[in-house]
PDB file of N, CA and C in Angstrom:
ATOM      1  N   MET A   1     -18.620   4.120   0.568  1.00 39.00           N
ATOM      2  CA  MET A   1     -19.199   2.807   0.484  1.00 39.00           C
ATOM      3  C   MET A   1     -18.226   1.805   1.085  1.00 39.00           C
ATOM      4  N   SER A   2     -18.719   0.889   1.836  1.00 49.00           N
ATOM      5  CA  SER A   2     -17.888  -0.139   2.442  1.00 49.00           C
ATOM      6  C   SER A   2     -18.312  -1.507   1.935  1.00 49.00           C
ATOM      7  N   ILE A   3     -17.317  -2.353   1.680  1.00 54.00           N
ATOM      8  CA  ILE A   3     -17.628  -3.720   1.254  1.00 54.00           C
ATOM      9  C   ILE A   3     -17.569  -4.683   2.433  1.00 54.00           C
ATOM     10  N   TRP A   4     -17.267  -4.175   3.611  1.00 51.00           N
ATOM     11  CA  TRP A   4     -17.076  -5.014   4.783  1.00 51.00           C
ATOM     12  C   TRP A   4     -18.309  -4.998   5.677  1.00 51.00           C
ATOM     13  N   ARG A   5     -18.686  -6.153   6.185  1.00 63.00           N
ATOM     14  CA  ARG A   5     -19.765  -6.247   7.166  1.00 63.00           C
ATOM     15  C   ARG A   5     -19.211  -6.119   8.580  1.00 63.00           C
ATOM     16  N   ARG A   6     -17.913  -6.230   8.688  1.00 64.00           N
ATOM     17  CA  ARG A   6     -17.220  -6.058   9.964  1.00 64.00           C
ATOM     18  C   ARG A   6     -15.937  -5.285   9.688  1.00 64.00           C
ATOM     19  N   ARG A   7     -15.284  -4.855  10.732  1.00 67.00           N
ATOM     20  CA  ARG A   7     -14.020  -4.143  10.538  1.00 67.00           C
ATOM     21  C   ARG A   7     -12.993  -5.110   9.942  1.00 67.00           C
ATOM     22  N   PRO A   8     -12.378  -4.746   8.815  1.00 64.00           N
ATOM     23  CA  PRO A   8     -11.426  -5.654   8.177  1.00 64.00           C
ATOM     24  C   PRO A   8     -10.183  -5.876   9.039  1.00 64.00           C
ATOM     25  N   LYS A   9      -9.664  -7.086   8.983  1.00 73.00           N
ATOM     26  CA  LYS A   9      -8.450  -7.442   9.712  1.00 73.00           C
ATOM     27  C   LYS A   9      -7.275  -7.436   8.746  1.00 73.00           C
ATOM     28  N   ASP A  10      -6.061  -7.505   9.299  1.00 71.00           N
ATOM     29  CA  ASP A  10      -4.862  -7.509   8.458  1.00 71.00           C
ATOM     30  C   ASP A  10      -4.926  -8.592   7.387  1.00 71.00           C
ATOM     31  N   ALA A  11      -5.420  -9.773   7.752  1.00 80.00           N
ATOM     32  CA  ALA A  11      -5.496 -10.879   6.788  1.00 80.00           C
ATOM     33  C   ALA A  11      -6.420 -10.535   5.615  1.00 80.00           C
ATOM     34  N   ASP A  12      -7.477  -9.763   5.874  1.00 83.00           N
ATOM     35  CA  ASP A  12      -8.388  -9.346   4.802  1.00 83.00           C
ATOM     36  C   ASP A  12      -7.661  -8.466   3.793  1.00 83.00           C
ATOM     37  N   TRP A  13      -6.901  -7.515   4.301  1.00 85.00           N
ATOM     38  CA  TRP A  13      -6.175  -6.596   3.420  1.00 85.00           C
ATOM     39  C   TRP A  13      -5.096  -7.336   2.648  1.00 85.00           C
ATOM     40  N   ARG A  14      -4.398  -8.271   3.307  1.00 90.00           N
ATOM     41  CA  ARG A  14      -3.370  -9.052   2.609  1.00 90.00           C
ATOM     42  C   ARG A  14      -3.994  -9.889   1.493  1.00 90.00           C
ATOM     43  N   ALA A  15      -5.139 -10.484   1.754  1.00 91.00           N
ATOM     44  CA  ALA A  15      -5.829 -11.285   0.731  1.00 91.00           C
ATOM     45  C   ALA A  15      -6.253 -10.407  -0.447  1.00 91.00           C
ATOM     46  N   LEU A  16      -6.750  -9.216  -0.147  1.00 91.00           N
ATOM     47  CA  LEU A  16      -7.154  -8.289  -1.201  1.00 91.00           C
ATOM     48  C   LEU A  16      -5.948  -7.870  -2.043  1.00 91.00           C
ATOM     49  N   TYR A  17      -4.834  -7.562  -1.384  1.00 91.00           N
ATOM     50  CA  TYR A  17      -3.610  -7.188  -2.105  1.00 91.00           C
ATOM     51  C   TYR A  17      -3.119  -8.348  -2.966  1.00 91.00           C
ATOM     52  N   LYS A  18      -3.206  -9.581  -2.461  1.00 93.00           N
ATOM     53  CA  LYS A  18      -2.762 -10.752  -3.219  1.00 93.00           C
ATOM     54  C   LYS A  18      -3.521 -10.853  -4.541  1.00 93.00           C
ATOM     55  N   VAL A  19      -4.823 -10.664  -4.499  1.00 94.00           N
ATOM     56  CA  VAL A  19      -5.648 -10.712  -5.708  1.00 94.00           C
ATOM     57  C   VAL A  19      -5.302  -9.549  -6.633  1.00 94.00           C
ATOM     58  N   LEU A  20      -5.163  -8.361  -6.076  1.00 94.00           N
ATOM     59  CA  LEU A  20      -4.830  -7.180  -6.888  1.00 94.00           C
ATOM     60  C   LEU A  20      -3.480  -7.347  -7.575  1.00 94.00           C
ATOM     61  N   LEU A  21      -2.470  -7.797  -6.840  1.00 95.00           N
ATOM     62  CA  LEU A  21      -1.136  -7.960  -7.424  1.00 95.00           C
ATOM     63  C   LEU A  21      -1.139  -8.999  -8.537  1.00 95.00           C
ATOM     64  N   ALA A  22      -1.863 -10.095  -8.342  1.00 94.00           N
ATOM     65  CA  ALA A  22      -1.965 -11.119  -9.387  1.00 94.00           C
ATOM     66  C   ALA A  22      -2.664 -10.558 -10.623  1.00 94.00           C
ATOM     67  N   HIS A  23      -3.710  -9.790 -10.412  1.00 95.00           N
ATOM     68  CA  HIS A  23      -4.458  -9.166 -11.505  1.00 95.00           C
ATOM     69  C   HIS A  23      -3.545  -8.224 -12.306  1.00 95.00           C
ATOM     70  N   LEU A  24      -2.788  -7.401 -11.606  1.00 95.00           N
ATOM     71  CA  LEU A  24      -1.895  -6.460 -12.284  1.00 95.00           C
ATOM     72  C   LEU A  24      -0.774  -7.177 -13.031  1.00 95.00           C
ATOM     73  N   ALA A  25      -0.181  -8.194 -12.399  1.00 94.00           N
ATOM     74  CA  ALA A  25       0.903  -8.940 -13.043  1.00 94.00           C
ATOM     75  C   ALA A  25       0.403  -9.636 -14.311  1.00 94.00           C
ATOM     76  N   ALA A  26      -0.806 -10.184 -14.267  1.00 95.00           N
ATOM     77  CA  ALA A  26      -1.378 -10.868 -15.434  1.00 95.00           C
ATOM     78  C   ALA A  26      -1.612  -9.908 -16.588  1.00 95.00           C
ATOM     79  N   ARG A  27      -1.739  -8.635 -16.285  1.00 95.00           N
ATOM     80  CA  ARG A  27      -1.977  -7.634 -17.323  1.00 95.00           C
ATOM     81  C   ARG A  27      -0.712  -6.901 -17.738  1.00 95.00           C
ATOM     82  N   GLY A  28       0.440  -7.396 -17.270  1.00 95.00           N
ATOM     83  CA  GLY A  28       1.707  -6.854 -17.746  1.00 95.00           C
ATOM     84  C   GLY A  28       2.289  -5.704 -16.960  1.00 95.00           C
ATOM     85  N   PHE A  29       1.701  -5.382 -15.813  1.00 95.00           N
ATOM     86  CA  PHE A  29       2.295  -4.318 -15.006  1.00 95.00           C
ATOM     87  C   PHE A  29       3.644  -4.781 -14.488  1.00 95.00           C
ATOM     88  N   HIS A  30       4.567  -3.855 -14.351  1.00 95.00           N
ATOM     89  CA  HIS A  30       5.932  -4.177 -13.942  1.00 95.00           C
ATOM     90  C   HIS A  30       6.205  -3.828 -12.482  1.00 95.00           C
ATOM     91  N   THR A  31       5.565  -2.795 -11.992  1.00 96.00           N
ATOM     92  CA  THR A  31       5.798  -2.350 -10.621  1.00 96.00           C
ATOM     93  C   THR A  31       4.511  -1.789 -10.023  1.00 96.00           C
ATOM     94  N   VAL A  32       4.405  -1.881  -8.708  1.00 96.00           N
ATOM     95  CA  VAL A  32       3.260  -1.320  -7.982  1.00 96.00           C
ATOM     96  C   VAL A  32       3.815  -0.371  -6.927  1.00 96.00           C
ATOM     97  N   ILE A  33       3.206   0.795  -6.823  1.00 97.00           N
ATOM     98  CA  ILE A  33       3.619   1.812  -5.868  1.00 97.00           C
ATOM     99  C   ILE A  33       2.506   1.993  -4.840  1.00 97.00           C
ATOM    100  N   GLY A  34       2.890   2.036  -3.576  1.00 95.00           N
ATOM    101  CA  GLY A  34       1.951   2.324  -2.493  1.00 95.00           C
ATOM    102  C   GLY A  34       2.448   3.529  -1.721  1.00 95.00           C
ATOM    103  N   ILE A  35       1.583   4.493  -1.499  1.00 95.00           N
ATOM    104  CA  ILE A  35       1.954   5.688  -0.734  1.00 95.00           C
ATOM    105  C   ILE A  35       1.085   5.738   0.510  1.00 95.00           C
ATOM    106  N   VAL A  36       1.745   5.747   1.660  1.00 94.00           N
ATOM    107  CA  VAL A  36       1.081   5.647   2.950  1.00 94.00           C
ATOM    108  C   VAL A  36       1.284   6.939   3.731  1.00 94.00           C
ATOM    109  N   THR A  37       0.205   7.489   4.276  1.00 93.00           N
ATOM    110  CA  THR A  37       0.338   8.622   5.187  1.00 93.00           C
ATOM    111  C   THR A  37       1.005   8.137   6.462  1.00 93.00           C
ATOM    112  N   THR A  38       1.973   8.894   6.948  1.00 94.00           N
ATOM    113  CA  THR A  38       2.670   8.509   8.177  1.00 94.00           C
ATOM    114  C   THR A  38       2.388   9.520   9.285  1.00 94.00           C
ATOM    115  N   PRO A  39       2.340   9.035  10.520  1.00 93.00           N
ATOM    116  CA  PRO A  39       2.547   7.647  10.927  1.00 93.00           C
ATOM    117  C   PRO A  39       1.288   6.807  10.721  1.00 93.00           C
ATOM    118  N   ASN A  40       1.499   5.556  10.348  1.00 91.00           N
ATOM    119  CA  ASN A  40       0.406   4.610  10.154  1.00 91.00           C
ATOM    120  C   ASN A  40       0.979   3.193  10.259  1.00 91.00           C
ATOM    121  N   PRO A  41       1.211   2.719  11.482  1.00 93.00           N
ATOM    122  CA  PRO A  41       1.855   1.418  11.674  1.00 93.00           C
ATOM    123  C   PRO A  41       1.121   0.258  10.995  1.00 93.00           C
ATOM    124  N   ALA A  42      -0.204   0.293  10.952  1.00 90.00           N
ATOM    125  CA  ALA A  42      -0.950  -0.801  10.333  1.00 90.00           C
ATOM    126  C   ALA A  42      -0.659  -0.880   8.835  1.00 90.00           C
ATOM    127  N   SER A  43      -0.622   0.255   8.154  1.00 91.00           N
ATOM    128  CA  SER A  43      -0.335   0.253   6.715  1.00 91.00           C
ATOM    129  C   SER A  43       1.112  -0.131   6.438  1.00 91.00           C
ATOM    130  N   VAL A  44       2.017   0.272   7.306  1.00 94.00           N
ATOM    131  CA  VAL A  44       3.422  -0.131   7.159  1.00 94.00           C
ATOM    132  C   VAL A  44       3.528  -1.648   7.273  1.00 94.00           C
ATOM    133  N   ARG A  45       2.867  -2.238   8.266  1.00 92.00           N
ATOM    134  CA  ARG A  45       2.875  -3.698   8.424  1.00 92.00           C
ATOM    135  C   ARG A  45       2.295  -4.387   7.196  1.00 92.00           C
ATOM    136  N   LEU A  46       1.184  -3.854   6.683  1.00 92.00           N
ATOM    137  CA  LEU A  46       0.537  -4.441   5.511  1.00 92.00           C
ATOM    138  C   LEU A  46       1.483  -4.449   4.314  1.00 92.00           C
ATOM    139  N   HIS A  47       2.079  -3.314   4.012  1.00 94.00           N
ATOM    140  CA  HIS A  47       2.945  -3.229   2.840  1.00 94.00           C
ATOM    141  C   HIS A  47       4.180  -4.117   3.001  1.00 94.00           C
ATOM    142  N   ASN A  48       4.751  -4.157   4.194  1.00 95.00           N
ATOM    143  CA  ASN A  48       5.882  -5.055   4.429  1.00 95.00           C
ATOM    144  C   ASN A  48       5.470  -6.511   4.258  1.00 95.00           C
ATOM    145  N   ALA A  49       4.315  -6.887   4.801  1.00 94.00           N
ATOM    146  CA  ALA A  49       3.831  -8.268   4.711  1.00 94.00           C
ATOM    147  C   ALA A  49       3.530  -8.674   3.274  1.00 94.00           C
ATOM    148  N   CYS A  50       3.194  -7.710   2.433  1.00 94.00           N
ATOM    149  CA  CYS A  50       2.862  -7.992   1.037  1.00 94.00           C
ATOM    150  C   CYS A  50       4.065  -7.878   0.108  1.00 94.00           C
ATOM    151  N   GLY A  51       5.253  -7.766   0.681  1.00 95.00           N
ATOM    152  CA  GLY A  51       6.466  -7.777  -0.121  1.00 95.00           C
ATOM    153  C   GLY A  51       6.890  -6.447  -0.696  1.00 95.00           C
ATOM    154  N   PHE A  52       6.309  -5.364  -0.210  1.00 97.00           N
ATOM    155  CA  PHE A  52       6.713  -4.043  -0.668  1.00 97.00           C
ATOM    156  C   PHE A  52       7.993  -3.622   0.049  1.00 97.00           C
ATOM    157  N   GLU A  53       8.759  -2.780  -0.602  1.00 98.00           N
ATOM    158  CA  GLU A  53       9.990  -2.247  -0.040  1.00 98.00           C
ATOM    159  C   GLU A  53       9.838  -0.733   0.123  1.00 98.00           C
ATOM    160  N   LEU A  54      10.233  -0.224   1.266  1.00 98.00           N
ATOM    161  CA  LEU A  54      10.232   1.228   1.480  1.00 98.00           C
ATOM    162  C   LEU A  54      11.314   1.834   0.608  1.00 98.00           C
ATOM    163  N   VAL A  55      10.938   2.759  -0.279  1.00 98.00           N
ATOM    164  CA  VAL A  55      11.916   3.362  -1.178  1.00 98.00           C
ATOM    165  C   VAL A  55      12.202   4.820  -0.856  1.00 98.00           C
ATOM    166  N   ASP A  56      11.286   5.486  -0.166  1.00 98.00           N
ATOM    167  CA  ASP A  56      11.547   6.878   0.197  1.00 98.00           C
ATOM    168  C   ASP A  56      10.452   7.394   1.118  1.00 98.00           C
ATOM    169  N   THR A  57      10.687   8.553   1.676  1.00 98.00           N
ATOM    170  CA  THR A  57       9.694   9.234   2.498  1.00 98.00           C
ATOM    171  C   THR A  57       9.673  10.711   2.135  1.00 98.00           C
ATOM    172  N   LEU A  58       8.549  11.328   2.399  1.00 98.00           N
ATOM    173  CA  LEU A  58       8.396  12.778   2.267  1.00 98.00           C
ATOM    174  C   LEU A  58       7.881  13.280   3.607  1.00 98.00           C
ATOM    175  N   ARG A  59       8.530  14.285   4.161  1.00 97.00           N
ATOM    176  CA  ARG A  59       8.149  14.769   5.481  1.00 97.00           C
ATOM    177  C   ARG A  59       7.198  15.959   5.388  1.00 97.00           C
ATOM    178  N   GLU A  60       6.205  15.936   6.245  1.00 97.00           N
ATOM    179  CA  GLU A  60       5.268  17.052   6.427  1.00 97.00           C
ATOM    180  C   GLU A  60       4.755  17.619   5.105  1.00 97.00           C
ATOM    181  N   VAL A  61       4.143  16.759   4.315  1.00 96.00           N
ATOM    182  CA  VAL A  61       3.642  17.188   3.005  1.00 96.00           C
ATOM    183  C   VAL A  61       2.142  17.455   2.982  1.00 96.00           C
ATOM    184  N   GLY A  62       1.468  17.157   4.071  1.00 95.00           N
ATOM    185  CA  GLY A  62       0.031  17.402   4.110  1.00 95.00           C
ATOM    186  C   GLY A  62      -0.475  17.498   5.535  1.00 95.00           C
ATOM    187  N   ARG A  63      -1.646  18.095   5.660  1.00 94.00           N
ATOM    188  CA  ARG A  63      -2.241  18.255   6.984  1.00 94.00           C
ATOM    189  C   ARG A  63      -3.455  17.353   7.121  1.00 94.00           C
ATOM    190  N   LYS A  64      -3.586  16.788   8.321  1.00 89.00           N
ATOM    191  CA  LYS A  64      -4.716  15.926   8.643  1.00 89.00           C
ATOM    192  C   LYS A  64      -5.022  16.158  10.115  1.00 89.00           C
ATOM    193  N   PHE A  65      -6.259  16.513  10.412  1.00 91.00           N
ATOM    194  CA  PHE A  65      -6.663  16.798  11.789  1.00 91.00           C
ATOM    195  C   PHE A  65      -5.731  17.822  12.449  1.00 91.00           C
ATOM    196  N   ASP A  66      -5.431  18.889  11.716  1.00 94.00           N
ATOM    197  CA  ASP A  66      -4.603  19.998  12.208  1.00 94.00           C
ATOM    198  C   ASP A  66      -3.172  19.609  12.557  1.00 94.00           C
ATOM    199  N   ASN A  67      -2.688  18.501  12.005  1.00 95.00           N
ATOM    200  CA  ASN A  67      -1.299  18.089  12.205  1.00 95.00           C
ATOM    201  C   ASN A  67      -0.644  17.841  10.855  1.00 95.00           C
ATOM    202  N   TRP A  68       0.647  18.108  10.791  1.00 97.00           N
ATOM    203  CA  TRP A  68       1.401  17.812   9.588  1.00 97.00           C
ATOM    204  C   TRP A  68       1.718  16.326   9.550  1.00 97.00           C
ATOM    205  N   HIS A  69       1.599  15.740   8.355  1.00 96.00           N
ATOM    206  CA  HIS A  69       1.920  14.326   8.165  1.00 96.00           C
ATOM    207  C   HIS A  69       2.808  14.163   6.943  1.00 96.00           C
ATOM    208  N   GLY A  70       3.593  13.113   6.987  1.00 97.00           N
ATOM    209  CA  GLY A  70       4.435  12.768   5.853  1.00 97.00           C
ATOM    210  C   GLY A  70       3.849  11.587   5.104  1.00 97.00           C
ATOM    211  N   THR A  71       4.616  11.105   4.142  1.00 96.00           N
ATOM    212  CA  THR A  71       4.226   9.906   3.416  1.00 96.00           C
ATOM    213  C   THR A  71       5.424   8.972   3.329  1.00 96.00           C
ATOM    214  N   ALA A  72       5.132   7.695   3.274  1.00 97.00           N
ATOM    215  CA  ALA A  72       6.131   6.667   3.012  1.00 97.00           C
ATOM    216  C   ALA A  72       5.792   6.071   1.657  1.00 97.00           C
ATOM    217  N   ILE A  73       6.785   5.940   0.804  1.00 98.00           N
ATOM    218  CA  ILE A  73       6.576   5.438  -0.548  1.00 98.00           C
ATOM    219  C   ILE A  73       7.125   4.015  -0.622  1.00 98.00           C
ATOM    220  N   TYR A  74       6.237   3.083  -0.955  1.00 97.00           N
ATOM    221  CA  TYR A  74       6.588   1.672  -1.047  1.00 97.00           C
ATOM    222  C   TYR A  74       6.499   1.223  -2.500  1.00 97.00           C
ATOM    223  N   GLN A  75       7.344   0.258  -2.859  1.00 98.00           N
ATOM    224  CA  GLN A  75       7.349  -0.263  -4.221  1.00 98.00           C
ATOM    225  C   GLN A  75       7.503  -1.779  -4.180  1.00 98.00           C
ATOM    226  N   ARG A  76       6.807  -2.428  -5.098  1.00 97.00           N
ATOM    227  CA  ARG A  76       6.974  -3.875  -5.281  1.00 97.00           C
ATOM    228  C   ARG A  76       7.055  -4.169  -6.769  1.00 97.00           C
ATOM    229  N   MET A  77       8.106  -4.857  -7.166  1.00 96.00           N
ATOM    230  CA  MET A  77       8.263  -5.254  -8.551  1.00 96.00           C
ATOM    231  C   MET A  77       7.438  -6.528  -8.755  1.00 96.00           C
ATOM    232  N   ILE A  78       6.604  -6.553  -9.800  1.00 94.00           N
ATOM    233  CA  ILE A  78       5.763  -7.718 -10.043  1.00 94.00           C
ATOM    234  C   ILE A  78       5.925  -8.293 -11.436  1.00 94.00           C
ATOM    235  N   GLY A  79       6.459  -7.499 -12.354  1.00 80.00           N
ATOM    236  CA  GLY A  79       6.541  -7.964 -13.733  1.00 80.00           C
ATOM    237  C   GLY A  79       7.858  -8.664 -14.021  1.00 80.00           C
ATOM    238  N   ASN A  80       7.905  -9.342 -15.128  1.00 73.00           N
ATOM    239  CA  ASN A  80       9.097 -10.008 -15.613  1.00 73.00           C
ATOM    240  C   ASN A  80       9.894  -9.018 -16.449  1.00 73.00           C
ATOM    241  N   ASP A  81      11.176  -8.871 -16.166  1.00 58.00           N
ATOM    242  CA  ASP A  81      12.012  -7.925 -16.918  1.00 58.00           C
ATOM    243  C   ASP A  81      11.963  -8.160 -18.416  1.00 58.00           C
ATOM    244  N   GLU A  82      11.845  -9.396 -18.833  1.00 52.00           N
ATOM    245  CA  GLU A  82      11.844  -9.719 -20.263  1.00 52.00           C
ATOM    246  C   GLU A  82      10.593  -9.232 -20.968  1.00 52.00           C
ATOM    247  N   THR A  83       9.509  -9.019 -20.212  1.00 46.00           N
ATOM    248  CA  THR A  83       8.258  -8.583 -20.836  1.00 46.00           C
ATOM    249  C   THR A  83       8.016  -7.091 -20.646  1.00 46.00           C
ATOM    250  N   ALA A  84       8.909  -6.410 -19.927  1.00 43.00           N
ATOM    251  CA  ALA A  84       8.723  -4.975 -19.681  1.00 43.00           C
ATOM    252  C   ALA A  84       8.901  -4.206 -20.981  1.00 43.00           C
ATOM    253  N   ALA A  85       8.058  -3.217 -21.181  1.00 41.00           N
ATOM    254  CA  ALA A  85       8.136  -2.412 -22.409  1.00 41.00           C
ATOM    255  C   ALA A  85       9.180  -1.330 -22.268  1.00 41.00           C
TER     256      ALA A  85
END
């Protein structure tokens, strides 16, 4: 199912992430993890633009279209340390 009437642009994804991050922070989440199949320059740009930090990578952990792909693991801290459980 698609919610888009046109192909989404980078700004659409950033706006969606902004709402999601605010929603999670309001509910007490402390960190958000994003895992991106690599290579994927568009997703790397998105996560960087949304304040995520690359914390690690895994090489050749899955196959897609008969090729091995890795993952990049991104993290963004959103919660207040004083409220973390």
